[in-house]
Coordinates of C-alpha atoms and ligand atoms in Angstrom, one line a residue:
M81 CA -1.4 14.6 -33.2
T82 CA -1.2 12.0 -30.9
L83 CA -0.9 12.8 -27.3
A84 CA 0.8 9.4 -26.6
P85 CA 4.4 9.2 -26.1
D86 CA 5.9 6.6 -28.3
L87 CA 6.3 3.3 -26.5
P88 CA 9.7 1.9 -25.1
E89 CA 11.1 -0.7 -27.4
N90 CA 11.4 -3.2 -24.8
T91 CA 7.3 -3.6 -24.9
L92 CA 7.8 -4.9 -28.6
A93 CA 8.9 -8.0 -29.7
P94 CA 11.8 -8.0 -32.3
Q95 CA 10.3 -7.1 -35.9
I96 CA 11.6 -10.1 -38.0
H97 CA 8.7 -10.7 -39.8
S98 CA 6.4 -8.4 -41.8
I99 CA 3.8 -6.9 -39.4
F100 CA 0.8 -9.1 -40.7
A101 CA 2.8 -12.0 -42.2
K102 CA 1.8 -14.2 -39.1
G103 CA -1.8 -12.7 -38.5
T104 CA -1.7 -13.0 -34.9
G105 CA 1.6 -13.0 -34.2
K106 CA 3.4 -11.7 -31.2
E107 CA 4.4 -8.6 -32.9
S108 CA 0.7 -7.4 -32.9
V109 CA -2.4 -7.7 -31.0
R110 CA -6.0 -8.2 -31.9
I111 CA -8.9 -6.9 -30.4
I112 CA -12.1 -8.5 -31.3
P113 CA -15.3 -7.1 -29.7
L114 CA -18.1 -10.1 -29.5
G115 CA -20.6 -8.0 -27.7
G116 CA -21.4 -4.5 -26.3
L117 CA -20.6 -2.2 -29.1
E118 CA -23.7 -0.2 -30.6
E119 CA -25.8 -2.0 -28.3
F120 CA -26.6 -1.6 -24.7
G121 CA -25.3 -4.9 -22.7
M122 CA -23.7 -7.9 -23.3
N123 CA -20.3 -6.6 -22.7
M124 CA -17.6 -9.4 -24.3
M125 CA -14.0 -8.3 -25.7
C126 CA -11.8 -10.8 -27.2
Y127 CA -7.9 -10.1 -27.2
E128 CA -5.6 -12.3 -29.4
C129 CA -1.9 -12.4 -29.3
G130 CA 0.5 -14.9 -30.6
G131 CA -2.1 -17.4 -31.2
E132 CA -3.5 -17.0 -27.9
R133 CA -6.9 -15.5 -26.5
I134 CA -8.5 -13.9 -23.7
V135 CA -11.9 -12.6 -23.4
V136 CA -12.8 -9.6 -20.9
D137 CA -16.3 -10.1 -19.6
C138 CA -18.9 -12.3 -20.8
G139 CA -22.5 -10.1 -20.2
A140 CA -26.0 -10.7 -21.2
M141 CA -28.4 -8.3 -22.1
F142 CA -32.0 -7.9 -21.0
P143 CA -34.7 -8.5 -23.8
D144 CA -36.9 -5.5 -24.7
A145 CA -40.4 -5.8 -23.4
D146 CA -41.5 -6.6 -27.0
M147 CA -39.1 -9.8 -27.1
L148 CA -41.8 -12.2 -26.2
G149 CA -40.7 -15.8 -25.2
V150 CA -37.2 -14.6 -24.2
D151 CA -35.5 -14.1 -20.8
L152 CA -32.4 -13.3 -21.5
V153 CA -29.9 -12.3 -24.5
I154 CA -26.2 -13.6 -24.8
P155 CA -23.6 -12.9 -27.3
D156 CA -23.0 -15.3 -30.3
V157 CA -19.4 -17.3 -29.4
S158 CA -19.1 -19.5 -32.4
S159 CA -15.9 -17.6 -33.6
L160 CA -14.2 -18.9 -30.3
L161 CA -15.5 -22.4 -30.4
D162 CA -13.9 -22.8 -33.9
E163 CA -10.5 -22.8 -32.2
P164 CA -11.6 -23.4 -28.5
E165 CA -7.8 -24.4 -27.2
K166 CA -6.9 -20.9 -28.1
L167 CA -9.0 -19.2 -25.3
K168 CA -6.5 -19.2 -22.0
A169 CA -9.0 -17.3 -19.6
I170 CA -12.0 -15.3 -19.2
V171 CA -11.3 -12.0 -17.3
L172 CA -13.9 -10.1 -15.2
T173 CA -14.0 -6.4 -14.9
H174 CA -17.2 -6.5 -12.4
A175 CA -20.1 -8.5 -11.5
H176 CA -22.9 -6.6 -13.1
E177 CA -25.1 -8.9 -15.2
D178 CA -24.0 -7.3 -18.6
H179 CA -20.7 -8.5 -17.8
I180 CA -21.0 -11.6 -16.3
G181 CA -24.6 -12.8 -17.4
A182 CA -23.8 -14.7 -20.0
L183 CA -21.1 -17.2 -18.2
P184 CA -23.7 -20.0 -17.4
Y185 CA -24.6 -20.5 -21.0
I186 CA -20.9 -19.8 -22.5
L187 CA -18.9 -22.0 -19.6
P188 CA -20.1 -25.4 -20.8
S189 CA -18.3 -25.1 -24.2
L190 CA -15.5 -23.2 -23.2
P191 CA -14.3 -24.1 -19.6
V192 CA -11.4 -21.8 -19.2
P193 CA -10.4 -20.4 -15.7
I194 CA -12.1 -17.0 -15.0
Y195 CA -10.2 -14.4 -13.1
G196 CA -11.8 -11.6 -11.1
S197 CA -11.8 -10.0 -7.9
A198 CA -13.0 -11.4 -4.8
F199 CA -16.4 -9.6 -4.8
T200 CA -16.7 -10.4 -8.7
L201 CA -15.9 -14.0 -8.1
A202 CA -18.2 -14.3 -5.0
F203 CA -21.0 -13.2 -7.0
L204 CA -20.3 -15.6 -10.1
K205 CA -20.2 -18.4 -7.6
A206 CA -23.6 -18.0 -6.4
K207 CA -24.7 -17.7 -9.8
L208 CA -22.8 -20.3 -11.2
E209 CA -24.0 -22.7 -8.2
E210 CA -27.7 -22.3 -9.5
Y211 CA -26.7 -23.8 -12.9
D212 CA -24.6 -26.6 -10.9
L213 CA -21.3 -25.2 -12.6
A214 CA -19.6 -24.0 -9.6
D215 CA -17.8 -27.2 -8.6
Q216 CA -16.0 -27.7 -12.2
T217 CA -15.3 -24.0 -13.0
D218 CA -11.7 -22.8 -12.3
L219 CA -12.0 -19.3 -10.3
V220 CA -9.2 -17.6 -9.9
E221 CA -9.0 -14.7 -7.3
M222 CA -6.9 -11.5 -8.6
E223 CA -5.6 -9.1 -6.0
Y224 CA -5.5 -5.6 -7.1
R225 CA -2.3 -4.4 -8.5
K226 CA -0.7 -7.6 -8.7
S227 CA 0.3 -9.4 -12.0
Y228 CA -1.1 -13.0 -13.3
S229 CA 0.3 -14.9 -16.3
V230 CA -1.9 -16.1 -18.8
G231 CA -0.6 -18.5 -21.6
K232 CA 2.4 -17.2 -22.8
N233 CA 1.5 -13.9 -24.1
F234 CA -0.7 -12.0 -21.5
E235 CA -0.1 -10.8 -18.4
I236 CA -3.2 -9.3 -16.7
R237 CA -3.4 -6.9 -13.9
A238 CA -6.8 -5.9 -11.8
I239 CA -6.7 -1.9 -11.1
H240 CA -9.4 -0.6 -8.7
V241 CA -12.1 1.8 -10.3
T242 CA -15.3 3.1 -8.4
H243 CA -18.3 1.9 -9.8
S244 CA -22.1 1.2 -8.5
I245 CA -20.7 -2.0 -7.3
P246 CA -17.5 -3.4 -5.3
G247 CA -14.9 -5.2 -6.7
A248 CA -14.8 -3.3 -9.9
A249 CA -11.4 -3.1 -11.8
A250 CA -9.9 -2.0 -14.9
I251 CA -7.9 -4.7 -16.6
S252 CA -4.2 -3.9 -17.6
I253 CA -3.4 -6.6 -20.4
R254 CA 0.4 -6.6 -21.1
T255 CA 1.2 -8.5 -24.5
P256 CA 4.6 -8.6 -26.1
A257 CA 2.9 -6.1 -28.5
G258 CA 2.2 -3.6 -26.0
V259 CA -0.5 -2.7 -23.1
I260 CA -4.0 -2.5 -23.3
I261 CA -6.1 -1.1 -20.6
H262 CA -9.3 -2.4 -20.4
T263 CA -11.7 0.2 -18.0
G264 CA -14.9 -2.0 -17.6
D265 CA -17.5 0.5 -16.1
Y266 CA -16.1 3.3 -13.9
K267 CA -16.8 6.5 -12.7
I268 CA -14.3 8.6 -10.7
D269 CA -15.7 8.9 -7.2
H270 CA -13.6 11.1 -5.0
A271 CA -15.4 10.3 -1.8
P272 CA -16.5 6.9 -2.4
L273 CA -18.5 5.2 0.8
S274 CA -16.5 2.4 1.0
G275 CA -12.9 4.1 1.3
D276 CA -11.7 2.2 -1.6
H277 CA -10.5 5.0 -3.8
F278 CA -10.1 5.1 -7.8
D279 CA -6.5 4.0 -8.4
F280 CA -5.0 6.9 -10.2
T281 CA -1.3 5.9 -9.1
T282 CA -1.0 2.7 -11.2
L283 CA -3.0 4.0 -14.1
A284 CA -0.9 7.0 -14.1
Q285 CA 2.3 4.6 -14.0
Q286 CA 1.4 2.8 -16.5
G287 CA 0.4 5.9 -18.7
E288 CA 3.9 6.9 -18.2
E289 CA 5.3 3.2 -19.1
G290 CA 3.3 3.5 -22.3
V291 CA -0.2 2.2 -23.2
L292 CA -1.1 1.1 -26.6
A293 CA -4.6 1.0 -26.4
L294 CA -7.4 2.4 -24.0
V295 CA -10.7 0.4 -24.3
A296 CA -13.2 2.6 -22.1
D297 CA -16.7 3.0 -21.0
S298 CA -18.9 5.5 -23.2
T299 CA -22.0 5.1 -21.7
N300 CA -22.2 8.9 -20.2
S301 CA -20.1 10.4 -23.1
D302 CA -23.1 12.8 -23.7
V303 CA -23.3 14.1 -20.3
P304 CA -21.2 17.1 -19.7
G305 CA -19.6 17.7 -15.7
S306 CA -18.8 14.7 -13.5
T307 CA -21.1 12.3 -11.5
H308 CA -22.8 12.7 -8.6
T309 CA -21.8 10.5 -5.4
E310 CA -23.6 8.2 -3.2
R311 CA -23.1 10.8 -0.3
W312 CA -25.1 13.2 -2.6
V313 CA -27.7 10.9 -3.2
K314 CA -28.0 10.5 0.6
R315 CA -28.4 14.3 1.0
H316 CA -31.2 14.3 -1.2
L317 CA -33.0 11.1 0.2
E318 CA -33.1 12.4 3.7
P319 CA -35.8 14.8 3.5
I320 CA -37.8 12.0 1.4
F321 CA -37.2 9.9 4.7
S322 CA -38.0 12.6 7.4
E323 CA -41.1 13.6 5.3
S324 CA -42.8 10.6 3.8
P325 CA -46.0 10.0 6.3
R326 CA -46.6 6.4 5.6
A327 CA -44.7 3.0 4.2
L328 CA -41.8 3.8 2.0
F329 CA -40.7 1.6 -0.7
C330 CA -37.6 1.7 -2.9
T331 CA -36.5 -0.1 -6.0
M332 CA -33.0 0.0 -7.6
F333 CA -30.7 -2.2 -9.3
S334 CA -30.4 -5.5 -7.1
T335 CA -26.5 -5.0 -7.3
S336 CA -26.2 -1.6 -6.0
V337 CA -24.3 -2.5 -2.8
Y338 CA -23.4 1.1 -2.0
R339 CA -26.8 2.6 -2.5
M340 CA -28.7 -0.2 -0.5
Q341 CA -26.1 0.8 2.5
V342 CA -27.3 4.3 1.8
M343 CA -31.0 3.2 2.0
M344 CA -30.4 0.8 5.3
D345 CA -28.4 3.8 7.0
L346 CA -31.3 6.4 6.3
A347 CA -34.1 3.4 7.4
E348 CA -32.0 3.2 10.7
Q349 CA -31.7 6.8 11.4
H350 CA -35.3 7.4 10.7
D351 CA -36.5 4.4 13.2
R352 CA -38.1 2.2 10.0
Y353 CA -37.8 -1.8 9.8
I354 CA -36.5 -3.0 6.7
F355 CA -38.2 -5.6 4.3
V356 CA -36.5 -7.0 1.4
A357 CA -38.6 -8.4 -1.6
G358 CA -36.9 -10.2 -4.4
R359 CA -34.3 -13.1 -4.4
S360 CA -31.9 -11.0 -6.3
M361 CA -31.7 -8.5 -3.6
E362 CA -31.3 -11.1 -0.6
R363 CA -28.4 -12.7 -2.7
T364 CA -26.5 -9.3 -3.0
I365 CA -27.2 -8.5 0.7
G366 CA -26.0 -11.9 1.8
I367 CA -22.9 -11.7 -0.4
A368 CA -21.9 -7.9 0.1
S369 CA -22.4 -8.3 4.3
E370 CA -20.4 -11.7 4.2
L371 CA -17.4 -10.1 2.4
G372 CA -17.7 -7.0 4.8
Y373 CA -19.0 -4.4 1.7
L374 CA -22.3 -4.1 3.7
R375 CA -23.3 -3.1 7.0
V376 CA -26.6 -4.8 7.6
P377 CA -28.6 -3.5 10.6
R378 CA -29.7 -6.9 11.8
D379 CA -32.1 -5.8 14.2
R380 CA -33.9 -3.5 11.8
M381 CA -34.3 -6.3 9.4
R382 CA -37.9 -8.2 9.1
T383 CA -39.2 -10.7 6.8
V384 CA -42.2 -9.9 4.4
R385 CA -44.4 -12.2 6.2
E386 CA -44.1 -10.0 9.4
V387 CA -45.1 -6.8 7.4
E388 CA -48.3 -6.5 9.0
S389 CA -46.7 -6.5 12.6
I390 CA -45.0 -2.9 11.9
P391 CA -47.0 -0.3 11.1
P392 CA -46.9 1.5 7.9
H393 CA -44.8 4.7 8.6
R394 CA -42.1 2.4 10.2
R395 CA -41.6 0.3 7.1
F396 CA -39.0 0.7 4.8
I397 CA -39.1 -2.1 1.7
L398 CA -36.3 -2.5 -0.7
A399 CA -37.9 -4.5 -3.7
A400 CA -36.2 -5.7 -6.7
G401 CA -37.6 -4.9 -10.3
S402 CA -36.3 -1.2 -10.9
Q403 CA -36.9 -1.5 -14.7
A404 CA -40.5 -2.7 -14.2
E405 CA -39.7 -6.3 -15.0
P406 CA -43.2 -8.0 -15.3
L407 CA -42.8 -10.6 -12.8
S408 CA -40.4 -8.8 -10.3
S409 CA -41.7 -7.9 -6.8
M410 CA -41.8 -4.0 -7.4
S411 CA -44.0 -4.7 -10.7
R412 CA -46.5 -6.9 -8.4
I413 CA -46.3 -4.6 -5.6
A414 CA -47.4 -1.9 -7.8
L415 CA -50.2 -4.0 -9.4
G416 CA -51.7 -4.9 -6.2
A417 CA -50.9 -8.4 -7.0
H418 CA -48.0 -9.0 -4.6
K419 CA -48.8 -11.7 -1.8
Q420 CA -47.8 -10.1 1.4
L421 CA -46.9 -6.3 0.4
K422 CA -49.8 -4.1 -0.4
I423 CA -49.3 -0.3 -1.4
E424 CA -51.4 2.1 -0.2
A425 CA -52.5 5.9 -0.8
G426 CA -49.9 7.9 1.3
D427 CA -47.1 5.4 0.8
A428 CA -44.1 6.5 -1.3
V429 CA -41.8 4.9 -3.9
I430 CA -38.4 5.9 -4.5
M431 CA -36.9 4.5 -8.1
S432 CA -33.3 4.7 -7.2
A433 CA -32.2 3.8 -10.6
R434 CA -31.7 4.7 -14.3
I435 CA -34.2 3.6 -16.8
I436 CA -32.4 1.2 -19.2
P437 CA -32.9 2.0 -22.8
G438 CA -36.1 -0.3 -24.1
H439 CA -37.7 -0.1 -20.6
L440 CA -39.1 3.1 -20.6
R441 CA -42.5 1.8 -21.6
P442 CA -43.1 -0.7 -18.8
I443 CA -41.5 1.7 -16.3
S444 CA -44.0 4.4 -17.3
R445 CA -46.9 2.1 -16.8
M446 CA -45.6 0.9 -13.3
M447 CA -45.8 4.5 -12.1
N448 CA -49.0 5.3 -13.7
H449 CA -50.4 2.3 -11.8
L450 CA -48.8 3.6 -8.5
F451 CA -50.4 7.2 -9.1
K452 CA -53.8 5.6 -9.6
R453 CA -53.3 4.2 -6.2
G454 CA -52.6 7.6 -4.6
V455 CA -48.7 6.5 -4.1
R456 CA -46.1 9.5 -4.2
V457 CA -43.6 8.4 -6.8
Y458 CA -39.8 9.7 -6.6
D459 CA -38.2 8.8 -10.1
S460 CA -34.7 9.5 -11.0
T461 CA -35.8 11.6 -13.8
S462 CA -37.5 14.3 -11.2
Y463 CA -35.7 14.1 -8.3
K464 CA -32.1 13.8 -6.9
V465 CA -32.5 10.0 -6.0
H466 CA -29.8 8.3 -8.2
A467 CA -26.2 8.7 -9.1
S468 CA -24.9 7.1 -12.1
G469 CA -22.0 4.4 -11.9
H470 CA -20.6 5.4 -15.3
A471 CA -17.9 8.4 -15.9
Y472 CA -19.4 11.6 -17.2
R473 CA -17.2 13.6 -19.7
E474 CA -14.8 15.2 -17.3
E475 CA -14.2 12.0 -15.7
M476 CA -13.6 10.6 -19.1
K477 CA -11.2 13.3 -20.0
T478 CA -9.4 12.6 -16.8
L479 CA -8.8 9.1 -17.7
I480 CA -7.6 9.6 -21.3
S481 CA -5.3 12.1 -19.8
I482 CA -3.5 10.1 -17.5
V483 CA -3.5 6.8 -19.5
R484 CA -2.4 8.8 -22.6
P485 CA -2.9 5.6 -25.1
K486 CA -1.8 5.5 -28.2
Y487 CA -5.0 4.3 -29.7
L488 CA -8.5 4.8 -28.0
L489 CA -11.4 2.5 -28.6
P490 CA -14.9 3.7 -27.3
A491 CA -16.8 0.9 -25.9
H492 CA -19.6 0.2 -23.7
G493 CA -22.6 2.2 -25.6
E494 CA -24.6 2.7 -28.1
L495 CA -23.6 4.3 -31.6
R496 CA -24.2 7.7 -30.4
Q497 CA -22.2 7.5 -27.1
L498 CA -19.1 5.6 -29.1
H499 CA -19.2 8.9 -31.2
M500 CA -19.4 11.3 -28.6
H501 CA -16.4 9.7 -26.9
R502 CA -14.7 9.7 -30.2
E503 CA -15.3 13.7 -30.1
L504 CA -14.5 14.3 -26.6
A505 CA -10.7 12.7 -27.5
I506 CA -10.7 14.6 -30.4
G507 CA -11.4 17.9 -28.7
M508 CA -8.5 16.9 -26.3
G509 CA -6.1 17.0 -29.1
Y510 CA -6.3 13.3 -30.4
D511 CA -5.4 12.3 -34.1
P512 CA -8.7 11.0 -35.6
D513 CA -7.0 8.4 -37.0
S514 CA -6.0 6.9 -33.8
I515 CA -9.5 6.5 -32.7
F516 CA -11.2 3.3 -33.6
M517 CA -14.8 2.8 -33.5
L518 CA -15.5 -0.7 -33.8
Q519 CA -18.5 -2.8 -34.8
D520 CA -19.3 -6.1 -33.0
G521 CA -16.8 -8.8 -35.1
D522 CA -14.6 -6.2 -36.2
V523 CA -11.0 -7.6 -36.0
L524 CA -8.5 -4.6 -35.2
E525 CA -5.0 -5.5 -35.5
M526 CA -2.5 -3.1 -33.7
N527 CA 1.2 -2.5 -32.4
N528 CA 3.0 0.4 -31.9
K529 CA 3.6 1.4 -35.7
R530 CA 0.1 1.1 -37.1
A531 CA -3.7 -0.1 -36.2
R532 CA -6.4 -1.3 -38.8
I533 CA -9.3 -3.4 -39.2
V534 CA -8.1 -6.8 -40.9
D535 CA -10.9 -9.0 -40.6
K536 CA -14.5 -9.8 -39.5
V537 CA -15.7 -12.5 -37.4
H538 CA -19.4 -13.8 -36.7
T539 CA -21.3 -12.2 -34.1
G540 CA -24.8 -12.2 -33.0
H541 CA -27.5 -12.6 -30.3
V542 CA -28.3 -16.0 -28.8
L543 CA -32.1 -15.7 -26.9
V544 CA -32.2 -17.6 -23.9
D545 CA -35.9 -18.7 -22.6
G546 CA -36.0 -20.3 -19.2
K547 CA -33.6 -19.9 -16.6
T548 CA -34.2 -16.5 -14.5
V549 CA -33.2 -15.8 -10.8
G550 CA -35.6 -18.0 -8.5
E551 CA -36.4 -20.4 -11.4
T552 CA -35.1 -24.1 -11.8
G553 CA -35.4 -26.3 -14.7
E554 CA -33.3 -26.4 -17.9
V555 CA -32.5 -23.7 -20.1
V556 CA -33.5 -23.5 -23.9
L557 CA -31.6 -21.6 -26.5
R558 CA -34.4 -20.1 -28.7
D559 CA -32.5 -20.5 -32.2
R560 CA -34.1 -22.0 -35.2
Q561 CA -32.9 -25.4 -34.5
H562 CA -34.1 -25.6 -31.0
L563 CA -37.3 -24.3 -32.0
S564 CA -38.1 -27.0 -34.4
E565 CA -37.1 -29.5 -31.6
D566 CA -39.0 -27.9 -28.8
G567 CA -42.1 -26.7 -30.9
M568 CA -44.2 -23.8 -30.0
L569 CA -47.5 -22.7 -28.2
I570 CA -49.7 -20.1 -28.8
A571 CA -52.5 -19.2 -26.5
I572 CA -55.2 -16.9 -27.7
L573 CA -57.5 -14.9 -25.5
N574 CA -59.9 -12.6 -26.7
V575 CA -60.9 -10.1 -24.0
D576 CA -63.9 -7.4 -23.9
A577 CA -62.2 -4.0 -24.0
K578 CA -65.1 -2.6 -21.9
T579 CA -65.4 -5.1 -19.0
G580 CA -61.9 -6.9 -19.2
E581 CA -63.7 -10.3 -19.3
L582 CA -63.0 -13.1 -21.3
L583 CA -65.2 -13.1 -24.4
N584 CA -64.8 -17.2 -25.0
D585 CA -62.4 -19.9 -24.0
P586 CA -58.8 -19.1 -24.9
E587 CA -57.6 -21.0 -27.8
I588 CA -54.7 -22.9 -28.0
V589 CA -52.5 -23.5 -31.0
T590 CA -49.5 -26.0 -30.8
R591 CA -46.6 -26.5 -33.5
G592 CA -44.4 -29.7 -32.8
F593 CA -44.4 -30.3 -29.5
I594 CA -47.3 -32.5 -28.4
Y595 CA -48.2 -36.3 -29.1
V596 CA -51.1 -36.3 -31.6
D597 CA -52.5 -39.1 -29.4
E598 CA -52.7 -36.9 -26.3
S599 CA -53.4 -33.7 -28.1
E600 CA -57.2 -33.4 -27.6
D601 CA -56.9 -33.7 -24.1
L602 CA -53.8 -31.8 -23.6
I603 CA -55.2 -28.8 -25.3
N604 CA -58.5 -29.0 -23.1
E605 CA -56.3 -29.0 -20.3
L606 CA -54.2 -26.1 -21.3
R607 CA -57.3 -24.0 -22.0
D608 CA -58.4 -24.7 -18.6
L609 CA -55.1 -23.4 -17.2
V610 CA -55.1 -20.4 -19.1
R611 CA -58.5 -19.4 -18.5
D612 CA -58.4 -20.2 -14.5
A613 CA -54.9 -18.2 -14.5
F614 CA -56.7 -15.4 -16.5
E615 CA -59.8 -15.1 -14.2
G616 CA -57.5 -15.3 -11.2
F617 CA -55.3 -12.2 -12.1
P618 CA -56.2 -8.8 -10.3
S619 CA -57.7 -6.6 -12.7
E620 CA -54.6 -4.3 -12.9
T621 CA -52.6 -7.5 -14.1
R622 CA -55.2 -8.0 -16.9
E623 CA -54.9 -4.5 -18.3
D624 CA -51.3 -4.5 -18.3
Q625 CA -50.3 -6.3 -21.4
D626 CA -46.4 -6.8 -20.4
V627 CA -47.3 -8.3 -17.2
L628 CA -50.4 -10.4 -18.4
N629 CA -48.1 -11.8 -20.8
A630 CA -45.3 -12.5 -18.7
E631 CA -47.9 -14.3 -15.9
L632 CA -49.8 -16.2 -18.5
R633 CA -46.2 -17.6 -20.0
R634 CA -45.2 -18.3 -16.3
V635 CA -48.2 -20.2 -15.7
L636 CA -47.9 -22.5 -18.8
K637 CA -44.1 -22.6 -18.8
R638 CA -44.4 -24.4 -15.3
H639 CA -47.3 -26.4 -16.1
I640 CA -45.8 -28.1 -18.8
R641 CA -42.3 -28.6 -17.6
K642 CA -43.8 -30.1 -14.7
N643 CA -46.0 -32.6 -16.2
Y644 CA -44.5 -33.1 -19.7
E645 CA -41.2 -32.1 -19.4
R646 CA -41.4 -30.1 -22.7
F647 CA -39.9 -26.8 -23.2
P648 CA -42.3 -25.2 -26.3
L649 CA -41.6 -21.2 -26.8
I650 CA -44.5 -19.9 -25.2
L651 CA -46.6 -16.8 -26.7
P652 CA -49.6 -15.6 -25.1
V653 CA -51.5 -13.4 -27.6
V654 CA -54.1 -11.1 -25.9
Q655 CA -56.5 -9.7 -28.4
E656 CA -58.9 -6.6 -27.1
L657 CA -62.3 -6.6 -28.6
Ligands
ZN37 ZN1 -21.4 -2.2 -14.3

């Protein structure tokens, strides 16, 4: 049984040819995930109809702690580059990194117009400016509910959904073969802080008209019930603010504007001064307050340089680095390695974010460092200090029942979550044959009569080394070809397991990036650099492998780029003997 009504005939082009005779003719639409399925991050979905394509989202993925020498992972888009003229636009659902993070790397080879909400584009613009790409990129602001024609075959519309960042949208994609709703990330918050409600009306109207396919967020398909709201988080944070005797630190995703509002309001109510650590955090505050999405209590804001002038019990510090990224402000604070911000016994840290898969280890380590210092830690597993931005099962059911698609495509999740999403729909009476579990690269061709996987295109991961927020310099793609061009450098440090001191001088091994004549001097120079850097690190930095590796890479990378303009892959190896 399929719950969906049959689509009205006028949403279909005349059936003159057999359905698959022309491949991507107007009779059918193709859906091709280029990233984001069976993995966390890197969301990118291609829609093809009548020989034209649009792409929804263009996200990046953060490397696992054990992916050395890599700052970012982006989707391989070679399948789009084969016929670049087919791509008419990239449409963005919202401004999270896993939805827009790959754009600076992909736009130079696919310079198409980018559609998104005002907030999403403001965020993207700031990002593109860092890469000198803002001026040459055509940004088209989408008003909610308004239709925009793209190419000859697509009409797109942004439908407001609630999420952890303002300006989020589900995208309705009208094609001659039918309408597709691509949710992006969403939750159904009935009491949004901003007052901008989830647009049930438009989704329900579209459902009534007929929806060929729903491509929907699966992140929390294994969590029963409904998500909590920001107001709920605020209620549970209240006692932490009123009872903390000393400095209060808080880390969260640097794009969580609503959570920031909650924190700033509480800091103000509890007579604390607000310090912001981390450029990504500052950037969000700047954009969100300028667009009216964040009310910043200006008289409460202080710079981190002024921290000593405020007594600890009146400090509230917002620090970037909720995933314990090794060079982030929060990680440095926890290790006692931050220049201005010191954390001491009796202080408290609120970790107001979920743990992204793959980051459990560094986060546990960071928490251990904090406990060792006598700091109280309120993490989101043990305390009610975080609410997810992704729908739980009951919300997912609500969405399916108002959109009533003919086909359902679970998206945005690992295999387990995609499966649970499928089971949920089957439990609602959906025919298992109308639910498609796609993998990256699958080409699903569908129309009102049938849907099936007809092809597979090349997909993959491209590793990026170089440009992270706050850094300047060129970007290096770490594929095989670039590796052979840029060469590599390995720094081996033998450390006494008992004392934590170097047992001998670091060893430097290079492959293919230095000129033979200068090599001996350069190797001596790099050896001194590594030794001096190591000896200058606080003992806690030295003891934390992830942080130590990241710090050593940073020092070497900066030195080599500045003095030699080379971009080798840098791998520190620390052996405890
Ligand atoms: Zn998101």
